[in-house]
PDB file of C-alpha atoms in Angstrom:
ATOM      1  CA  UNK A 262      16.117  13.936  17.699  1.00  0.00           C
ATOM      2  CA  UNK A 263      17.850  10.751  18.225  1.00  0.00           C
ATOM      3  CA  UNK A 264      15.360   9.982  21.461  1.00  0.00           C
ATOM      4  CA  UNK A 265      12.472  11.539  19.765  1.00  0.00           C
ATOM      5  CA  UNK A 266      12.863   8.896  16.435  1.00  0.00           C
ATOM      6  CA  UNK A 267      13.266   6.311  18.832  1.00  0.00           C
ATOM      7  CA  UNK A 268      10.438   7.197  20.428  1.00  0.00           C
ATOM      8  CA  UNK A 269       8.328   7.267  17.049  1.00  0.00           C
ATOM      9  CA  UNK A 270       9.353   3.715  16.458  1.00  0.00           C
ATOM     10  CA  UNK A 271       7.657   2.845  19.697  1.00  0.00           C
ATOM     11  CA  UNK A 272      11.575   1.815  21.239  1.00  0.00           C
ATOM     12  CA  UNK A 273      13.640   3.009  24.104  1.00  0.00           C
ATOM     13  CA  UNK A 274      16.887   4.304  22.655  1.00  0.00           C
ATOM     14  CA  UNK A 275      19.678   1.550  22.963  1.00  0.00           C
ATOM     15  CA  UNK A 276      17.112  -1.069  22.528  1.00  0.00           C
ATOM     16  CA  UNK A 277      18.309  -2.726  19.370  1.00  0.00           C
ATOM     17  CA  UNK A 278      19.498  -6.300  18.666  1.00  0.00           C
ATOM     18  CA  UNK A 279      23.203  -7.621  17.657  1.00  0.00           C
ATOM     19  CA  UNK A 280      22.257  -5.951  14.226  1.00  0.00           C
ATOM     20  CA  UNK A 281      23.115  -2.311  15.906  1.00  0.00           C
ATOM     21  CA  UNK A 282      20.615   0.543  15.433  1.00  0.00           C
ATOM     22  CA  UNK A 283      17.365   0.938  13.182  1.00  0.00           C
ATOM     23  CA  UNK A 284      19.191   3.639  12.154  1.00  0.00           C
ATOM     24  CA  UNK A 285      22.468   5.950  12.073  1.00  0.00           C
ATOM     25  CA  UNK A 286      22.272  10.131  12.652  1.00  0.00           C
ATOM     26  CA  UNK A 287      24.094  11.711  10.253  1.00  0.00           C
ATOM     27  CA  UNK A 288      24.873  15.701  10.825  1.00  0.00           C
ATOM     28  CA  UNK A 289      24.284  18.516   8.539  1.00  0.00           C
ATOM     29  CA  UNK A 290      26.238  21.176   7.921  1.00  0.00           C
ATOM     30  CA  UNK A 291      23.814  23.788   8.601  1.00  0.00           C
ATOM     31  CA  UNK A 292      20.329  22.873  10.757  1.00  0.00           C
ATOM     32  CA  UNK A 293      18.907  20.138   9.243  1.00  0.00           C
ATOM     33  CA  UNK A 294      20.081  16.495   9.674  1.00  0.00           C
ATOM     34  CA  UNK A 295      19.625  13.020   8.600  1.00  0.00           C
ATOM     35  CA  UNK A 296      18.234   9.523   9.656  1.00  0.00           C
ATOM     36  CA  UNK A 297      19.469   6.535   8.172  1.00  0.00           C
ATOM     37  CA  UNK A 298      18.193   3.766   8.053  1.00  0.00           C
ATOM     38  CA  UNK A 299      20.454   0.586   8.089  1.00  0.00           C
ATOM     39  CA  UNK A 300      18.012  -2.031   7.350  1.00  0.00           C
ATOM     40  CA  UNK A 301      17.465  -2.033   2.920  1.00  0.00           C
ATOM     41  CA  UNK A 302      14.017  -3.614   3.643  1.00  0.00           C
ATOM     42  CA  UNK A 303      12.579  -1.887   6.771  1.00  0.00           C
ATOM     43  CA  UNK A 304       9.402  -0.360   4.765  1.00  0.00           C
ATOM     44  CA  UNK A 305       7.631   2.490   6.394  1.00  0.00           C
ATOM     45  CA  UNK A 306       9.993   3.471   9.365  1.00  0.00           C
ATOM     46  CA  UNK A 307      11.130   6.090   7.529  1.00  0.00           C
ATOM     47  CA  UNK A 308       7.629   7.939   7.169  1.00  0.00           C
ATOM     48  CA  UNK A 309       6.339   7.073  10.585  1.00  0.00           C
ATOM     49  CA  UNK A 310       9.581   8.709  11.935  1.00  0.00           C
ATOM     50  CA  UNK A 311       8.723  11.996   9.643  1.00  0.00           C
ATOM     51  CA  UNK A 312       5.854  12.677  10.414  1.00  0.00           C
ATOM     52  CA  UNK A 313       6.046  12.148  14.147  1.00  0.00           C
ATOM     53  CA  UNK A 314       8.693  14.954  14.068  1.00  0.00           C
ATOM     54  CA  UNK A 315       7.006  16.830  12.129  1.00  0.00           C
ATOM     55  CA  UNK A 316       4.880  17.243  15.134  1.00  0.00           C
ATOM     56  CA  UNK A 317       7.243  19.437  16.840  1.00  0.00           C
ATOM     57  CA  UNK A 318       9.254  20.977  14.008  1.00  0.00           C
ATOM     58  CA  UNK A 319       8.402  24.490  12.823  1.00  0.00           C
ATOM     59  CA  UNK A 320       9.919  23.803   9.332  1.00  0.00           C
ATOM     60  CA  UNK A 321       9.526  20.956   7.510  1.00  0.00           C
ATOM     61  CA  UNK A 322      10.696  17.460   7.875  1.00  0.00           C
ATOM     62  CA  UNK A 323      11.664  15.332   4.189  1.00  0.00           C
ATOM     63  CA  UNK A 324      11.369  11.429   4.011  1.00  0.00           C
ATOM     64  CA  UNK A 325      12.830   9.704   1.114  1.00  0.00           C
ATOM     65  CA  UNK A 326      11.034   6.314   0.387  1.00  0.00           C
ATOM     66  CA  UNK A 327      12.949   3.674  -1.276  1.00  0.00           C
ATOM     67  CA  UNK A 328      10.290   1.595  -2.059  1.00  0.00           C
ATOM     68  CA  UNK A 329       9.309   3.460  -5.410  1.00  0.00           C
ATOM     69  CA  UNK A 330      11.475   3.891  -9.444  1.00  0.00           C
ATOM     70  CA  UNK A 331      12.566   6.685  -8.638  1.00  0.00           C
ATOM     71  CA  UNK A 332      12.527   7.163  -5.278  1.00  0.00           C
ATOM     72  CA  UNK A 333       9.435   9.137  -3.442  1.00  0.00           C
ATOM     73  CA  UNK A 334      10.673  12.289  -1.606  1.00  0.00           C
ATOM     74  CA  UNK A 335       7.722  13.278   0.668  1.00  0.00           C
ATOM     75  CA  UNK A 336       7.372  16.855   2.576  1.00  0.00           C
ATOM     76  CA  UNK A 337       5.502  16.605   6.325  1.00  0.00           C
ATOM     77  CA  UNK A 338       4.814  19.476   8.271  1.00  0.00           C
ATOM     78  CA  UNK A 339       2.245  19.431  11.354  1.00  0.00           C
ATOM     79  CA  UNK A 340       1.428  15.227  10.257  1.00  0.00           C
ATOM     80  CA  UNK A 341       0.912  16.271   6.963  1.00  0.00           C
ATOM     81  CA  UNK A 342       2.173  14.520   3.287  1.00  0.00           C
ATOM     82  CA  UNK A 343       2.664  16.492   0.457  1.00  0.00           C
ATOM     83  CA  UNK A 344       4.726  14.597  -2.303  1.00  0.00           C
ATOM     84  CA  UNK A 345       8.411  17.036  -3.512  1.00  0.00           C
ATOM     85  CA  UNK A 346       8.891  16.776  -7.007  1.00  0.00           C
ATOM     86  CA  UNK A 347      12.544  16.583  -6.515  1.00  0.00           C
ATOM     87  CA  UNK A 348      15.638  14.000  -6.846  1.00  0.00           C
ATOM     88  CA  UNK A 349      16.674  13.311  -3.407  1.00  0.00           C
ATOM     89  CA  UNK A 350      19.977  13.743  -4.224  1.00  0.00           C
ATOM     90  CA  UNK A 351      19.700  17.364  -4.901  1.00  0.00           C
ATOM     91  CA  UNK A 352      17.117  17.712  -1.963  1.00  0.00           C
ATOM     92  CA  UNK A 353      20.073  16.292   0.461  1.00  0.00           C
ATOM     93  CA  UNK A 354      22.388  18.713  -0.431  1.00  0.00           C
ATOM     94  CA  UNK A 355      20.019  21.838  -0.601  1.00  0.00           C
ATOM     95  CA  UNK A 356      19.405  20.911   2.975  1.00  0.00           C
ATOM     96  CA  UNK A 357      23.308  21.202   3.892  1.00  0.00           C
ATOM     97  CA  UNK A 358      23.039  17.267   4.167  1.00  0.00           C
ATOM     98  CA  UNK A 359      24.254  15.022   1.262  1.00  0.00           C
ATOM     99  CA  UNK A 360      23.181  11.926   1.711  1.00  0.00           C
ATOM    100  CA  UNK A 361      26.169   9.504   2.260  1.00  0.00           C
ATOM    101  CA  UNK A 362      27.499   7.050  -0.308  1.00  0.00           C
ATOM    102  CA  UNK A 363      23.848   7.448  -2.279  1.00  0.00           C
ATOM    103  CA  UNK A 364      25.465   6.935  -5.371  1.00  0.00           C
ATOM    104  CA  UNK A 365      26.832   3.762  -4.428  1.00  0.00           C
ATOM    105  CA  UNK A 366      23.836   2.684  -2.429  1.00  0.00           C
ATOM    106  CA  UNK A 367      21.084   2.937  -4.457  1.00  0.00           C
ATOM    107  CA  UNK A 368      22.911   0.763  -7.445  1.00  0.00           C
ATOM    108  CA  UNK A 369      23.339  -2.503  -4.313  1.00  0.00           C
ATOM    109  CA  UNK A 370      21.919  -4.943  -4.869  1.00  0.00           C
ATOM    110  CA  UNK A 371      20.004  -4.550  -1.493  1.00  0.00           C
ATOM    111  CA  UNK A 372      18.205  -1.105  -2.449  1.00  0.00           C
ATOM    112  CA  UNK A 373      17.000  -2.143  -5.797  1.00  0.00           C
ATOM    113  CA  UNK A 374      12.914  -0.647  -5.535  1.00  0.00           C
ATOM    114  CA  UNK A 375      10.771  -2.780  -4.467  1.00  0.00           C
ATOM    115  CA  UNK A 376       7.226  -3.249  -6.092  1.00  0.00           C
ATOM    116  CA  UNK A 377       3.778  -2.115  -4.992  1.00  0.00           C
ATOM    117  CA  UNK A 378       0.030  -3.050  -6.307  1.00  0.00           C
ATOM    118  CA  UNK A 379      -2.571  -3.262  -4.336  1.00  0.00           C
ATOM    119  CA  UNK A 380      -6.224  -4.862  -3.286  1.00  0.00           C
ATOM    120  CA  UNK A 381      -8.944  -2.296  -2.481  1.00  0.00           C
ATOM    121  CA  UNK A 382     -12.647  -4.028  -1.193  1.00  0.00           C
ATOM    122  CA  UNK A 383     -15.507  -2.028  -1.337  1.00  0.00           C
ATOM    123  CA  UNK A 384     -13.888   0.498  -3.919  1.00  0.00           C
ATOM    124  CA  UNK A 385     -14.857   0.641  -7.507  1.00  0.00           C
ATOM    125  CA  UNK A 386     -12.035   1.302 -10.293  1.00  0.00           C
ATOM    126  CA  UNK A 387     -14.415   4.614 -11.727  1.00  0.00           C
ATOM    127  CA  UNK A 388     -14.622   5.748  -7.950  1.00  0.00           C
ATOM    128  CA  UNK A 389     -10.886   5.309  -7.506  1.00  0.00           C
ATOM    129  CA  UNK A 390     -10.008   7.418 -10.757  1.00  0.00           C
ATOM    130  CA  UNK A 391     -12.187   9.797  -9.537  1.00  0.00           C
ATOM    131  CA  UNK A 392     -10.462  10.488  -6.345  1.00  0.00           C
ATOM    132  CA  UNK A 393      -6.595  10.282  -8.103  1.00  0.00           C
ATOM    133  CA  UNK A 394      -8.317  12.550 -10.489  1.00  0.00           C
ATOM    134  CA  UNK A 395      -9.241  14.939  -7.989  1.00  0.00           C
ATOM    135  CA  UNK A 396      -5.664  15.173  -6.297  1.00  0.00           C
ATOM    136  CA  UNK A 397      -4.101  15.046  -9.552  1.00  0.00           C
ATOM    137  CA  UNK A 398      -6.329  18.439 -10.733  1.00  0.00           C
ATOM    138  CA  UNK A 399      -7.206  17.256 -13.678  1.00  0.00           C
ATOM    139  CA  UNK A 400      -7.368  13.775 -15.660  1.00  0.00           C
ATOM    140  CA  UNK A 401      -4.895  11.031 -15.462  1.00  0.00           C
ATOM    141  CA  UNK A 402      -2.577  10.611 -17.766  1.00  0.00           C
ATOM    142  CA  UNK A 403      -3.432   7.691 -19.970  1.00  0.00           C
ATOM    143  CA  UNK A 404      -2.448   4.194 -18.569  1.00  0.00           C
ATOM    144  CA  UNK A 405      -0.804   6.087 -15.309  1.00  0.00           C
ATOM    145  CA  UNK A 406      -2.617   3.509 -13.608  1.00  0.00           C
ATOM    146  CA  UNK A 407      -3.929   0.302 -13.754  1.00  0.00           C
ATOM    147  CA  UNK A 408      -7.554  -0.749 -12.552  1.00  0.00           C
ATOM    148  CA  UNK A 409      -9.211  -4.066 -12.691  1.00  0.00           C
ATOM    149  CA  UNK A 410     -12.427  -4.411 -10.889  1.00  0.00           C
ATOM    150  CA  UNK A 411     -13.075  -8.208  -9.840  1.00  0.00           C
ATOM    151  CA  UNK A 412     -15.199  -9.654  -8.202  1.00  0.00           C
ATOM    152  CA  UNK A 413     -12.604  -9.511  -4.584  1.00  0.00           C
ATOM    153  CA  UNK A 414     -12.758  -5.789  -5.000  1.00  0.00           C
ATOM    154  CA  UNK A 415     -10.536  -3.467  -7.130  1.00  0.00           C
ATOM    155  CA  UNK A 416      -6.686  -4.121  -7.942  1.00  0.00           C
ATOM    156  CA  UNK A 417      -4.499  -1.364  -8.294  1.00  0.00           C
ATOM    157  CA  UNK A 418      -0.684  -0.584  -9.668  1.00  0.00           C
ATOM    158  CA  UNK A 419       1.183   1.324 -11.705  1.00  0.00           C
ATOM    159  CA  UNK A 420       1.407   1.598 -15.257  1.00  0.00           C
ATOM    160  CA  UNK A 421       3.269   3.897 -17.114  1.00  0.00           C
ATOM    161  CA  UNK A 422       4.578   5.047 -13.482  1.00  0.00           C
ATOM    162  CA  UNK A 423       5.045   4.042  -9.942  1.00  0.00           C
ATOM    163  CA  UNK A 424       1.904   3.054  -8.027  1.00  0.00           C
ATOM    164  CA  UNK A 425       3.286   5.564  -5.184  1.00  0.00           C
ATOM    165  CA  UNK A 426       0.940   6.402  -2.665  1.00  0.00           C
ATOM    166  CA  UNK A 427      -2.395   6.094  -4.805  1.00  0.00           C
ATOM    167  CA  UNK A 428      -4.237   3.383  -3.098  1.00  0.00           C
ATOM    168  CA  UNK A 429      -3.304   5.678   0.669  1.00  0.00           C
ATOM    169  CA  UNK A 430      -4.841   8.102  -1.453  1.00  0.00           C
ATOM    170  CA  UNK A 431      -7.931   6.084  -2.350  1.00  0.00           C
ATOM    171  CA  UNK A 432      -8.102   4.248   1.446  1.00  0.00           C
ATOM    172  CA  UNK A 433      -8.307   7.924   2.905  1.00  0.00           C
ATOM    173  CA  UNK A 434     -11.631   8.783   0.915  1.00  0.00           C
ATOM    174  CA  UNK A 435     -13.373   5.678   1.817  1.00  0.00           C
ATOM    175  CA  UNK A 436     -13.004   4.870   5.365  1.00  0.00           C
ATOM    176  CA  UNK A 437     -14.785   1.454   5.900  1.00  0.00           C
ATOM    177  CA  UNK A 438     -13.280   0.157   2.542  1.00  0.00           C
ATOM    178  CA  UNK A 439      -9.689  -2.488   3.667  1.00  0.00           C
ATOM    179  CA  UNK A 440      -7.329  -2.066   1.636  1.00  0.00           C
ATOM    180  CA  UNK A 441      -4.108  -4.360   1.292  1.00  0.00           C
ATOM    181  CA  UNK A 442      -0.877  -2.364  -0.207  1.00  0.00           C
ATOM    182  CA  UNK A 443       1.478  -5.378  -0.955  1.00  0.00           C
ATOM    183  CA  UNK A 444       5.064  -4.463  -1.280  1.00  0.00           C
ATOM    184  CA  UNK A 445       7.840  -7.081  -2.449  1.00  0.00           C
ATOM    185  CA  UNK A 446      10.917  -7.613  -4.550  1.00  0.00           C
ATOM    186  CA  UNK A 447      10.362  -9.784  -7.975  1.00  0.00           C
ATOM    187  CA  UNK A 448      11.644 -12.689  -6.877  1.00  0.00           C
ATOM    188  CA  UNK A 449       8.813 -12.443  -3.298  1.00  0.00           C
ATOM    189  CA  UNK A 450      11.776 -13.088  -0.986  1.00  0.00           C
ATOM    190  CA  UNK A 451      11.369  -9.249   0.620  1.00  0.00           C
ATOM    191  CA  UNK A 452       7.707  -9.302   1.016  1.00  0.00           C
ATOM    192  CA  UNK A 453       5.640  -6.390   3.091  1.00  0.00           C
ATOM    193  CA  UNK A 454       1.459  -6.189   3.033  1.00  0.00           C
ATOM    194  CA  UNK A 455       0.094  -3.181   4.810  1.00  0.00           C
ATOM    195  CA  UNK A 456      -3.578  -3.345   5.582  1.00  0.00           C
ATOM    196  CA  UNK A 457      -5.306  -0.312   5.680  1.00  0.00           C
ATOM    197  CA  UNK A 458      -8.319   1.549   7.279  1.00  0.00           C
ATOM    198  CA  UNK A 459      -9.248   5.195   6.413  1.00  0.00           C
ATOM    199  CA  UNK A 460      -5.229   5.802   5.082  1.00  0.00           C
ATOM    200  CA  UNK A 461      -4.157   4.643   7.975  1.00  0.00           C
ATOM    201  CA  UNK A 462      -2.054   1.161   8.407  1.00  0.00           C
ATOM    202  CA  UNK A 463      -3.718  -0.961  11.119  1.00  0.00           C
ATOM    203  CA  UNK A 464      -1.725  -4.100  10.848  1.00  0.00           C
ATOM    204  CA  UNK A 465       1.562  -5.105   8.712  1.00  0.00           C
ATOM    205  CA  UNK A 466       2.789  -8.830   7.147  1.00  0.00           C
ATOM    206  CA  UNK A 467       6.483  -9.323   6.285  1.00  0.00           C
ATOM    207  CA  UNK A 468       8.535 -11.436   5.262  1.00  0.00           C
ATOM    208  CA  UNK A 469      11.365 -11.844   6.467  1.00  0.00           C
ATOM    209  CA  UNK A 470      10.034 -10.145   9.695  1.00  0.00           C
ATOM    210  CA  UNK A 471      11.100  -6.979  10.774  1.00  0.00           C
ATOM    211  CA  UNK A 472      13.299  -6.390  13.649  1.00  0.00           C
ATOM    212  CA  UNK A 473      11.550  -3.093  15.158  1.00  0.00           C
ATOM    213  CA  UNK A 474       8.238  -3.153  13.107  1.00  0.00           C
ATOM    214  CA  UNK A 475       6.270   0.403  12.644  1.00  0.00           C
ATOM    215  CA  UNK A 476       2.712  -1.115  13.434  1.00  0.00           C
ATOM    216  CA  UNK A 477       0.967  -4.074  14.575  1.00  0.00           C
ATOM    217  CA  UNK A 478       2.104  -7.838  13.512  1.00  0.00           C
ATOM    218  CA  UNK A 479       0.437 -10.248  11.708  1.00  0.00           C
ATOM    219  CA  UNK A 480       0.996 -14.225  11.145  1.00  0.00           C
ATOM    220  CA  UNK A 481      -1.366 -14.172   8.166  1.00  0.00           C
ATOM    221  CA  UNK A 482      -3.366 -12.390   5.707  1.00  0.00           C
ATOM    222  CA  UNK A 483      -6.968 -14.035   4.527  1.00  0.00           C
ATOM    223  CA  UNK A 484      -5.984 -16.961   6.179  1.00  0.00           C
ATOM    224  CA  UNK A 485      -2.285 -17.344   3.965  1.00  0.00           C
ATOM    225  CA  UNK A 486       1.508 -17.136   5.424  1.00  0.00           C
ATOM    226  CA  UNK A 487       3.371 -17.765   2.003  1.00  0.00           C
ATOM    227  CA  UNK A 488       3.733 -14.661  -0.482  1.00  0.00           C
ATOM    228  CA  UNK A 489       2.303 -16.972  -3.045  1.00  0.00           C
ATOM    229  CA  UNK A 490      -0.351 -17.777  -1.592  1.00  0.00           C
ATOM    230  CA  UNK A 491      -1.376 -14.457   0.030  1.00  0.00           C
ATOM    231  CA  UNK A 492      -1.105 -12.884  -3.399  1.00  0.00           C
ATOM    232  CA  UNK A 493      -3.340 -15.707  -5.063  1.00  0.00           C
ATOM    233  CA  UNK A 494      -5.936 -15.442  -1.971  1.00  0.00           C
ATOM    234  CA  UNK A 495      -5.890 -11.343  -2.429  1.00  0.00           C
ATOM    235  CA  UNK A 496      -6.254 -12.003  -5.976  1.00  0.00           C
ATOM    236  CA  UNK A 497      -3.269 -10.087  -7.253  1.00  0.00           C
ATOM    237  CA  UNK A 498      -0.443 -11.832  -9.961  1.00  0.00           C
ATOM    238  CA  UNK A 499       2.100 -12.251  -9.151  1.00  0.00           C
ATOM    239  CA  UNK A 500       4.234 -11.469 -12.781  1.00  0.00           C
ATOM    240  CA  UNK A 501       2.348  -7.880 -11.469  1.00  0.00           C
ATOM    241  CA  UNK A 502       5.644  -7.253  -9.301  1.00  0.00           C
ATOM    242  CA  UNK A 503       8.414  -7.648 -12.453  1.00  0.00           C
ATOM    243  CA  UNK A 504       6.371  -5.260 -14.508  1.00  0.00           C
ATOM    244  CA  UNK A 505       5.661  -2.145 -12.208  1.00  0.00           C
TER     245      UNK A 505
END
């Protein structure tokens, strides 16, 4: 399992820096086990590992994304994603693999949820809303997402709920659109931009740099290198990250 997880990240087992491996293996009491990331600001690695492992497993593989509040549980079957409406701790316990120190970890400053916003170039608000309603199987609750058409594209963030994977869902339906998914802490000391096409991340900008980047890395977005200037270039208000 560890060898395959390293391979999913494009690493050799044992390839690590002085801070140690990117995850630790926690043995469960049954046939489920957990890979727990050791870097609290590492975004996306758990998704990449779960997706790859699900291609080799008969049973579903679960991943927990910490960039949402509450944390999002995802179920992967043969590389296909589905969102699970279940508490992470309850799910882990039911699988015979309780999360180590989960209560303490969720309360620590380093693990506080990051915030999300996105710029979707070439997509209009009514188009994105239609896609998200189709995904939800009906009309969205009032204020569920915040849509704002601009000259640069559609600005999208969470409203009454987290943005979650809404921008990825829309990206999948508009494969020629370029989508910038921004994940950041309120003070922007942790700042990531995932550039997507067709629902797939093609490059990532990260501050601080990831020791084991899950995607090809770029040093600038739209010619800018600092979080504040990148947000300005994308037309995303910095205050959105305070209230997502």
